Coordinates of N, CA and C in Angstrom, one line a residue:
X1 N 7.5 6.9 -7.4 CA 7.8 5.6 -6.8 C 6.6 5.0 -6.3
X2 N 6.2 3.8 -6.8 CA 5.0 3.1 -6.4 C 5.3 2.4 -5.1
X3 N 4.3 2.2 -4.2 CA 4.5 1.5 -3.0 C 5.0 0.1 -3.3
X4 N 5.9 -0.3 -2.5 CA 6.5 -1.7 -2.7 C 5.5 -2.8 -2.3
X5 N 4.6 -2.4 -1.4 CA 3.6 -3.5 -1.0 C 2.3 -2.8 -0.7
X6 N 1.2 -3.5 -1.0 CA -0.1 -3.0 -0.8 C -1.1 -4.1 -0.6
X7 N -2.0 -4.0 0.3 CA -3.0 -5.0 0.4 C -4.3 -4.3 0.4
X8 N -5.2 -4.7 -0.4 CA -6.6 -4.1 -0.5 C -7.6 -5.2 -0.4
X9 N -8.6 -5.0 0.4 CA -9.7 -6.0 0.5 C -11.0 -5.3 0.5
X10 N -12.0 -5.9 0.0 CA -13.4 -5.5 0.0 C -14.2 -6.4 0.8
X11 N -14.6 -6.0 2.0 CA -15.4 -6.9 2.8 C -16.7 -7.3 2.1
X12 N -17.0 -8.6 2.2 CA -18.2 -9.2 1.6 C -18.1 -9.3 0.0
X13 N -17.1 -8.5 -0.6 CA -16.9 -8.6 -2.0 C -15.5 -8.8 -2.3
X14 N -14.9 -9.8 -1.7 CA -13.5 -10.0 -1.7 C -12.8 -9.8 -3.0
X15 N -11.9 -8.8 -3.1 CA -11.2 -8.5 -4.3 C -9.7 -8.7 -4.1
X16 N -9.2 -9.9 -4.4 CA -7.8 -10.3 -4.0 C -7.0 -10.5 -5.3
X17 N -5.7 -10.7 -5.2 CA -4.9 -11.0 -6.3 C -4.3 -9.8 -7.0
X18 N -4.4 -8.6 -6.4 CA -3.9 -7.4 -7.1 C -2.4 -7.4 -7.1
X19 N -1.8 -6.6 -8.0 CA -0.3 -6.5 -8.1 C 0.2 -5.5 -7.1
X20 N 1.5 -5.7 -6.7 CA 2.0 -4.7 -5.8 C 2.0 -3.3 -6.4
X21 N 1.7 -2.3 -5.5 CA 1.6 -0.9 -6.0 C 0.4 -0.6 -6.8
X22 N -0.6 -1.5 -6.7 CA -1.9 -1.3 -7.5 C -3.1 -1.9 -6.8
X23 N -4.1 -1.1 -6.8 CA -5.4 -1.6 -6.3 C -6.0 -2.6 -7.3
X24 N -7.0 -3.3 -6.9 CA -7.6 -4.3 -7.8 C -8.1 -3.6 -9.1
X25 N -8.5 -2.4 -9.1 CA -9.0 -1.7 -10.3 C -7.8 -0.9 -10.9
X26 N -8.1 0.2 -11.5 CA -7.1 1.0 -12.3 C -6.5 2.1 -11.5
X27 N -6.9 2.3 -10.2 CA -6.3 3.4 -9.4 C -4.9 2.9 -9.0
X28 N -4.0 3.8 -9.2 CA -2.6 3.5 -8.9 C -2.2 4.2 -7.6
X29 N -1.2 3.7 -6.9 CA -0.7 4.2 -5.7 C 0.7 4.8 -5.9
X30 N 1.0 5.9 -5.3 CA 2.3 6.5 -5.3 C 2.7 7.0 -3.9
X31 N 3.9 7.4 -3.8 CA 4.5 7.7 -2.4 C 3.7 8.8 -1.7
X32 N 3.3 9.8 -2.5 CA 2.6 10.9 -1.9 C 3.5 11.9 -1.2
X33 N 2.9 13.0 -0.7 CA 3.6 14.1 0.0 C 3.1 14.2 1.4
X34 N 4.1 14.7 2.3 CA 3.8 14.8 3.7 C 3.0 16.1 4.0
X35 N 2.9 17.0 3.0 CA 2.2 18.2 3.2 C 1.4 18.5 1.9
X36 N 0.2 19.1 2.0 CA -0.5 19.5 3.3 C -1.1 18.3 4.0
X37 N -1.4 18.5 5.2 CA -2.0 17.4 6.0 C -3.5 17.3 5.6
X38 N -4.0 16.1 5.8 CA -5.4 15.8 5.5 C -5.5 15.2 4.1
X39 N -6.6 15.4 3.5 CA -6.9 14.9 2.1 C -6.9 16.0 1.1
X40 N -6.1 15.9 0.1 CA -6.0 17.0 -0.9 C -6.1 16.5 -2.3
X41 N -7.1 16.9 -3.0 CA -7.2 16.5 -4.4 C -6.5 17.6 -5.3
X42 N -5.9 17.2 -6.4 CA -5.3 18.1 -7.3 C -6.3 19.1 -7.9
X43 N -5.9 20.4 -8.1 CA -6.9 21.4 -8.5 C -7.7 21.0 -9.8
X44 N -7.1 20.2 -10.7 CA -7.8 19.8 -11.9 C -8.2 18.3 -11.8
X45 N -8.1 17.7 -10.7 CA -8.4 16.3 -10.5 C -7.3 15.4 -10.9
X46 N -7.5 14.1 -10.9 CA -6.6 13.2 -11.4 C -5.8 12.5 -10.3
X47 N -5.7 13.1 -9.1 CA -5.0 12.5 -8.0 C -5.5 13.0 -6.7
X48 N -5.3 12.2 -5.6 CA -5.7 12.6 -4.3 C -4.6 12.2 -3.3
X49 N -4.1 13.2 -2.5 CA -3.0 12.9 -1.6 C -3.6 12.9 -0.1
X50 N -3.2 11.9 0.6 CA -3.6 11.7 2.0 C -2.3 11.8 2.9
X51 N -2.4 12.6 4.0 CA -1.2 12.7 4.9 C -1.8 12.9 6.3
X52 N -1.1 12.1 7.2 CA -1.5 12.1 8.6 C -0.3 12.1 9.5
X53 N -0.3 13.0 10.5 CA 0.7 13.0 11.5 C 0.4 11.9 12.6
X54 N 1.3 11.0 12.8 CA 1.0 9.9 13.8 C 2.3 9.5 14.5
X55 N 2.8 10.4 15.4 CA 4.1 10.1 16.1 C 4.0 8.7 16.8
X56 N 5.1 8.0 16.7 CA 5.2 6.8 17.5 C 4.5 5.6 16.9
X57 N 3.9 5.7 15.8 CA 3.1 4.6 15.2 C 3.9 3.8 14.2
X58 N 3.8 2.5 14.3 CA 4.7 1.7 13.4 C 4.0 1.2 12.1
X59 N 2.7 1.3 12.0 CA 2.0 0.9 10.8 C 0.8 1.8 10.6
X60 N 0.4 1.9 9.4 CA -0.8 2.8 9.0 C -1.5 2.2 7.8
X61 N -2.8 2.2 7.9 CA -3.7 1.7 6.8 C -4.7 2.8 6.5
X62 N -5.0 3.0 5.2 CA -6.0 3.9 4.8 C -7.2 3.1 4.4
X63 N -8.3 3.4 5.0 CA -9.6 2.7 4.8 C -10.5 3.6 3.9
X64 N -10.9 3.1 2.7 CA -11.8 3.8 1.8 C -13.1 3.1 1.7
X65 N -14.2 4.0 1.6 CA -15.5 3.4 1.5 C -16.3 4.3 0.5
X66 N -16.8 3.6 -0.6 CA -17.5 4.3 -1.6 C -19.0 4.3 -1.3
X67 N -19.7 5.4 -1.6 CA -21.1 5.4 -1.5 C -21.7 4.5 -2.6
X68 N -22.9 4.0 -2.3 CA -23.6 3.1 -3.3 C -23.7 3.8 -4.7
X69 N -23.4 3.0 -5.7 CA -23.5 3.4 -7.1 C -22.5 4.5 -7.5
X70 N -21.4 4.6 -6.7 CA -20.4 5.6 -7.1 C -19.7 5.1 -8.4
X71 N -19.5 6.1 -9.3 CA -18.9 5.7 -10.6 C -17.5 5.3 -10.5
X72 N -16.8 5.4 -9.4 CA -15.4 5.0 -9.2 C -15.3 3.6 -8.8
X73 N -16.4 2.9 -8.6 CA -16.3 1.5 -8.0 C -15.4 0.6 -8.9
X74 N -15.6 0.6 -10.2 CA -14.8 -0.3 -11.0 C -13.4 0.1 -11.1
X75 N -13.1 1.4 -11.0 CA -11.7 1.9 -11.0 C -11.0 1.5 -9.8
X76 N -11.7 1.5 -8.6 CA -11.1 1.1 -7.4 C -11.1 -0.4 -7.2
X77 N -11.9 -1.1 -8.0 CA -11.9 -2.5 -7.9 C -12.8 -3.1 -6.8
X78 N -13.9 -2.3 -6.5 CA -14.8 -2.8 -5.5 C -16.2 -2.8 -6.0
X79 N -17.1 -3.3 -5.2 CA -18.5 -3.4 -5.6 C -19.1 -2.0 -5.7
X80 N -20.1 -1.9 -6.6 CA -20.8 -0.6 -6.7 C -21.8 -0.4 -5.6
X81 N -22.0 -1.4 -4.8 CA -23.0 -1.3 -3.7 C -22.2 -1.0 -2.4
X82 N -21.6 0.2 -2.3 CA -20.9 0.6 -1.1 C -19.7 -0.2 -0.8
X83 N -18.8 -0.5 -1.8 CA -17.6 -1.2 -1.6 C -16.6 -0.5 -0.7
X84 N -15.7 -1.2 -0.1 CA -14.7 -0.6 0.7 C -13.4 -1.3 0.5
X85 N -12.3 -0.6 0.8 CA -10.9 -1.2 0.5 C -10.0 -0.7 1.6
X86 N -8.9 -1.5 1.9 CA -7.9 -1.2 2.8 C -6.6 -1.0 2.1
X87 N -5.9 0.0 2.3 CA -4.6 0.3 1.7 C -3.5 0.3 2.8
X88 N -2.5 -0.6 2.7 CA -1.4 -0.6 3.6 C -0.3 0.3 3.2
X89 N 0.1 1.2 4.1 CA 1.2 2.1 3.8 C 2.5 1.5 4.3
X90 N 3.6 1.6 3.6 CA 4.9 1.1 3.9 C 5.8 2.1 4.6
X91 N 6.4 1.9 5.7 CA 7.2 2.8 6.4 C 8.4 3.3 5.5
X92 N 8.9 2.5 4.6 CA 10.1 2.9 3.8 C 9.7 3.9 2.7
X93 N 8.5 3.8 2.2 CA 8.1 4.7 1.1 C 7.0 5.6 1.4
X94 N 6.2 5.4 2.4 CA 5.0 6.2 2.7 C 5.1 6.9 4.1
X95 N 6.3 7.1 4.6 CA 6.4 7.8 5.8 C 7.6 8.7 5.8
X96 N 7.4 10.0 6.2 CA 8.4 11.0 6.4 C 8.4 11.5 7.8
X97 N 9.4 11.2 8.6 CA 9.3 11.6 10.0 C 8.1 10.9 10.7
X98 N 7.3 11.7 11.2 CA 6.1 11.2 11.9 C 4.8 11.2 11.0
X99 N 5.0 11.5 9.7 CA 3.9 11.7 8.8 C 3.8 10.5 7.9
X100 N 2.6 9.9 7.8 CA 2.3 8.9 6.9 C 1.6 9.5 5.7
X101 N 1.9 9.1 4.5 CA 1.3 9.8 3.3 C 1.2 8.8 2.1
X102 N 0.2 9.0 1.3 CA 0.1 8.2 0.1 C -0.8 9.0 -0.9
X103 N -0.5 8.7 -2.2 CA -1.2 9.4 -3.2 C -1.9 8.4 -4.1
X104 N -3.2 8.7 -4.4 CA -4.0 7.9 -5.3 C -4.0 8.5 -6.7
X105 N -3.5 7.9 -7.7 CA -3.6 8.4 -9.1 C -4.9 7.8 -9.7
X106 N -5.8 8.7 -10.1 CA -7.1 8.3 -10.6 C -7.2 8.2 -12.1
X107 N -7.9 7.3 -12.6 CA -8.1 7.2 -14.1 C -9.1 8.3 -14.5
X108 N -9.0 8.6 -15.8 CA -9.9 9.6 -16.3 C -11.4 9.2 -16.1
X109 N -12.2 10.2 -15.6 CA -13.6 9.9 -15.3 C -13.9 9.6 -13.9
X110 N -12.9 9.3 -13.1 CA -13.1 9.0 -11.7 C -13.1 10.3 -10.9
X111 N -14.3 10.7 -10.4 CA -14.4 11.8 -9.5 C -14.5 11.3 -8.1
X112 N -13.5 11.5 -7.3 CA -13.5 11.0 -5.9 C -14.5 11.7 -4.9
X113 N -15.2 12.7 -5.4 CA -16.1 13.4 -4.5 C -17.0 12.4 -3.8
X114 N -17.1 12.5 -2.5 CA -18.1 11.7 -1.7 C -17.5 10.4 -1.2
X115 N -16.3 10.0 -1.6 CA -15.6 8.8 -1.1 C -15.3 9.1 0.4
X116 N -15.6 8.2 1.3 CA -15.3 8.3 2.7 C -14.0 7.6 3.0
X117 N -13.3 8.1 4.0 CA -12.1 7.5 4.4 C -11.8 7.7 5.9
X118 N -11.0 6.7 6.4 CA -10.6 6.8 7.8 C -9.2 6.2 7.9
X119 N -8.5 6.4 9.0 CA -7.2 5.8 9.2 C -7.2 4.7 10.3
X120 N -6.4 3.7 10.1 CA -6.2 2.6 11.1 C -4.7 2.5 11.4
X121 N -4.4 2.7 12.7 CA -3.0 2.7 13.1 C -2.7 1.5 14.0
X122 N -1.6 0.9 13.7 CA -1.1 -0.3 14.5 C -2.1 -1.3 14.8
X123 N -2.9 -1.8 13.8 CA -3.9 -2.7 14.1 C -3.4 -4.1 14.3
X124 N -4.1 -5.0 15.0 CA -3.8 -6.4 15.1 C -4.3 -7.0 13.8
X125 N -3.5 -7.9 13.2 CA -3.9 -8.5 11.9 C -4.5 -9.8 12.0
X126 N -5.4 -10.2 11.1 CA -6.0 -11.5 11.1 C -5.1 -12.4 10.3
X127 N -5.5 -13.7 10.0 CA -4.7 -14.7 9.4 C -4.4 -14.3 7.9
X128 N -5.2 -13.4 7.4 CA -4.9 -12.9 6.0 C -4.0 -11.7 5.9
X129 N -3.5 -11.3 7.1 CA -2.7 -10.1 7.1 C -3.4 -8.8 7.0
X130 N -4.7 -8.8 7.3 CA -5.6 -7.7 7.2 C -5.9 -7.2 8.6
X131 N -6.3 -5.9 8.8 CA -6.7 -5.4 10.1 C -7.9 -6.3 10.6
X132 N -7.8 -6.7 11.9 CA -8.9 -7.5 12.4 C -10.2 -6.7 12.5
X133 N -11.3 -7.4 12.3 CA -12.6 -6.8 12.4 C -12.7 -6.1 13.8
X134 N -13.2 -4.9 13.8 CA -13.3 -4.1 15.0 C -12.1 -3.2 15.3
X135 N -11.1 -3.2 14.4 CA -10.0 -2.4 14.6 C -10.4 -0.9 14.6
X136 N -9.9 -0.1 15.5 CA -10.3 1.2 15.7 C -10.0 2.1 14.4
X137 N -10.9 2.7 13.9 CA -10.7 3.6 12.8 C -10.7 5.1 13.3
X138 N -9.7 5.8 12.8 CA -9.5 7.2 13.3 C -9.9 8.2 12.3
X139 N -10.6 9.2 12.8 CA -11.0 10.3 12.0 C -9.8 11.2 11.7
X140 N -9.7 11.7 10.4 CA -8.6 12.6 10.0 C -8.8 13.9 10.7
X141 N -7.9 14.3 11.6 CA -8.1 15.6 12.3 C -8.0 16.8 11.3
X142 N -7.5 16.6 10.1 CA -7.5 17.7 9.1 C -8.5 17.6 8.0
X143 N -9.5 16.7 8.3 CA -10.5 16.5 7.2 C -11.3 17.8 6.9
X144 N -11.5 18.1 5.7 CA -12.3 19.2 5.2 C -13.8 19.0 5.2
X145 N -14.2 17.8 5.3 CA -15.6 17.4 5.2 C -15.9 16.2 5.9
X146 N -17.0 16.2 6.7 CA -17.4 15.0 7.4 C -18.8 14.6 7.0
X147 N -19.1 13.3 7.2 CA -20.5 12.8 6.9 C -20.8 11.7 7.9
X148 N -22.1 11.5 8.0 CA -22.5 10.4 9.0 C -23.8 9.8 8.5
X149 N -23.9 8.5 8.5 CA -25.1 7.8 8.2 C -26.0 7.8 9.5
X150 N -25.4 8.2 10.6 CA -26.1 8.1 11.9 C -26.0 9.4 12.6
X151 N -26.6 10.4 12.0 CA -26.6 11.8 12.6 C -27.1 11.8 14.0
X152 N -28.1 11.0 14.3 CA -28.7 11.0 15.6 C -27.8 10.4 16.6
X153 N -26.9 9.6 16.2 CA -25.9 8.9 17.0 C -24.5 9.4 16.7
X154 N -24.3 10.7 16.6 CA -23.1 11.3 16.2 C -21.9 10.8 17.1
X155 N -20.8 10.4 16.5 CA -19.7 9.8 17.2 C -19.9 8.4 17.7
X156 N -20.9 7.8 17.1 CA -21.2 6.4 17.6 C -20.1 5.4 17.0
X157 N -19.7 4.5 17.8 CA -18.8 3.4 17.4 C -19.5 2.1 17.7
X158 N -20.0 1.5 16.7 CA -20.8 0.3 16.8 C -20.4 -0.8 15.8
X159 N -19.5 -1.7 16.2 CA -19.0 -2.7 15.2 C -18.3 -2.0 14.1
X160 N -18.6 -2.4 12.8 CA -18.0 -1.8 11.7 C -18.6 -0.5 11.3
X161 N -19.6 0.0 12.0 CA -20.2 1.3 11.6 C -19.6 2.4 12.4
X162 N -19.1 3.4 11.8 CA -18.5 4.5 12.4 C -19.1 5.8 12.0
X163 N -19.3 6.7 12.9 CA -20.0 8.0 12.7 C -19.3 9.1 13.6
X164 N -18.8 10.1 13.0 CA -18.8 10.4 11.5 C -17.6 9.8 10.8
X165 N -17.5 10.1 9.5 CA -16.4 9.7 8.7 C -15.9 10.9 7.9
X166 N -14.6 10.9 7.6 CA -14.1 11.9 6.7 C -14.5 11.7 5.3
X167 N -14.7 12.7 4.5 CA -15.2 12.6 3.1 C -14.2 13.4 2.2
X168 N -13.9 12.9 1.1 CA -13.2 13.6 0.1 C -14.1 14.7 -0.5
X169 N -13.8 16.0 -0.3 CA -14.8 17.0 -0.7 C -14.7 17.2 -2.2
X170 N -15.7 18.0 -2.7 CA -15.7 18.4 -4.1 C -14.6 19.5 -4.3
X171 N -13.6 19.1 -5.1 CA -12.5 20.1 -5.3 C -13.0 21.4 -5.9
X172 N -14.1 21.4 -6.7 CA -14.6 22.6 -7.3 C -15.0 23.6 -6.3
X173 N -15.6 23.1 -5.2 CA -16.0 24.0 -4.1 C -14.9 24.6 -3.4
X174 N -13.7 24.0 -3.5 CA -12.5 24.5 -2.8 C -11.7 25.4 -3.7
X175 N -11.5 25.0 -5.0 CA -10.6 25.8 -5.9 C -11.4 26.8 -6.7
X176 N -12.7 26.6 -7.0 CA -13.4 27.4 -7.9 C -14.3 28.4 -7.2
X177 N -14.3 28.5 -5.9 CA -15.2 29.5 -5.2 C -14.9 30.9 -5.7
X178 N -16.0 31.6 -6.0 CA -15.8 33.0 -6.5 C -15.7 34.0 -5.3
X179 N -14.5 34.4 -5.1 CA -14.2 35.4 -4.0 C -14.6 36.8 -4.3
X180 N -15.0 37.0 -5.6 CA -15.5 38.4 -6.0 C -14.4 39.5 -5.8
X181 N -13.2 39.1 -6.1 CA -12.1 40.1 -6.0 C -11.5 40.3 -4.6
X182 N -12.0 39.6 -3.6 CA -11.5 39.7 -2.2 C -10.1 39.0 -2.2
X183 N -9.1 39.7 -1.7 CA -7.8 39.1 -1.6 C -7.4 38.8 -0.2
X184 N -6.6 37.7 0.0 CA -6.2 37.4 1.4 C -5.3 38.5 2.0
X185 N -5.4 38.8 3.3 CA -4.7 39.9 3.9 C -3.2 39.7 3.9
X186 N -2.7 38.5 3.7 CA -1.3 38.3 3.7 C -0.6 38.5 5.0
X187 N -1.3 38.3 6.1 CA -0.8 38.5 7.5 C -0.3 37.2 8.0
X188 N 0.8 37.2 8.8 CA 1.2 36.0 9.5 C 0.3 35.6 10.6
X189 N 0.1 34.3 10.8 CA -0.8 33.9 11.8 C -0.6 34.5 13.2
X190 N 0.6 34.8 13.5 CA 0.9 35.4 14.8 C 0.4 36.8 15.0
X191 N 0.1 37.5 13.8 CA -0.4 38.8 13.8 C -1.9 38.9 13.7
X192 N -2.6 37.8 13.7 CA -4.0 37.8 13.5 C -4.8 37.6 14.8
X193 N -5.9 38.3 14.9 CA -6.8 38.1 16.0 C -8.1 37.5 15.4
X194 N -8.4 36.2 15.8 CA -9.5 35.5 15.2 C -10.7 35.4 16.1
X195 N -11.8 35.9 15.7 CA -13.1 35.8 16.4 C -14.0 34.7 15.9
X196 N -14.5 33.9 16.8 CA -15.4 32.9 16.4 C -16.8 33.2 16.9
X197 N -17.8 33.2 16.1 CA -19.2 33.5 16.6 C -20.2 32.4 16.2
X198 N -21.2 32.4 16.9 CA -22.3 31.4 16.6 C -23.4 32.3 15.9
X199 N -23.7 31.9 14.7 CA -24.6 32.7 13.9 C -26.0 32.9 14.5
X200 N -26.5 31.8 15.1 CA -27.8 31.9 15.8 C -27.8 32.9 16.9
X201 N -26.7 32.8 17.8 CA -26.6 33.7 18.9 C -26.4 35.2 18.5
X202 N -25.6 35.4 17.4 CA -25.3 36.7 17.0 C -26.4 37.4 16.3
X203 N -27.4 36.6 15.8 CA -28.5 37.3 15.0 C -29.8 37.2 15.7
X204 N -29.9 36.6 16.9 CA -31.1 36.4 17.6 C -31.7 37.7 18.1
X205 N -30.8 38.7 18.5 CA -31.3 39.9 19.0 C -32.1 40.7 17.9
X206 N -33.2 41.4 18.3 CA -34.0 42.1 17.3 C -33.2 43.1 16.4
X207 N -32.1 43.6 17.0 CA -31.3 44.6 16.2 C -30.7 44.0 14.9
X208 N -30.7 42.6 14.8 CA -30.2 42.0 13.6 C -31.2 42.2 12.4
X209 N -32.5 42.6 12.7 CA -33.5 42.9 11.7 C -33.7 41.7 10.8
X210 N -33.6 40.5 11.4 CA -33.8 39.2 10.7 C -35.0 38.5 11.3
X211 N -35.9 38.1 10.4 CA -37.1 37.4 10.8 C -36.8 35.9 11.1
X212 N -35.9 35.4 10.3 CA -35.5 34.0 10.4 C -34.0 33.9 10.9
X213 N -33.8 34.5 12.1 CA -32.5 34.6 12.6 C -31.8 33.3 12.8
X214 N -32.5 32.2 12.9 CA -31.8 30.9 13.2 C -31.7 30.1 11.9
X215 N -31.8 30.8 10.8 CA -31.7 30.1 9.5 C -30.5 30.7 8.7
X216 N -30.4 30.3 7.4 CA -29.2 30.7 6.7 C -29.1 32.2 6.4
X217 N -30.2 32.9 6.6 CA -30.2 34.4 6.3 C -29.2 35.0 7.3
X218 N -29.1 34.4 8.5 CA -28.2 35.0 9.5 C -26.8 35.0 9.0
X219 N -26.4 34.0 8.2 CA -25.1 33.9 7.7 C -24.8 34.9 6.6

């Protein structure tokens, strides 16, 4: 079931006139699934699902930003020079309980790796029905990958520039990792004891026998 209504805009590269349920390019929108949370690309590619828990929110927009020269620019209908688009989700088709969700169906050859995204909830709209400039963009709490153009100013909010941003990860790094025969323990979460350690701190002692204890060798 395609979304009954969608608005997409590219700031500075205005791409208007798209049909309902369709971005200006060849990327199609579908209802999506409420689980898993976060951003999930299909194991063999071809689609990306976005899901966010947002209790008490009446509207949700998905903001997409492509890196410069990304091969998916034409498919998304935006400029190849870092184009961006806004996708409006409809409560009747893109919401299950407190969860907003939408699925992007990608054309052949569109690898979404590296596309950045954020969420905008209950924004005030301008005269074009779009989120007003300066609307707060929210980081996906279930994002698998983050990126920032402003690493020295991490978590900076300066006009339209946000740092960090969630990124669609390389699905191959998720699904094709070689576990070398290691199998998951199959234990319920309530039966697990999880230890978190800081690699630098755990390998700094001489008994680690590492010369570069603060580098990747510690891992």
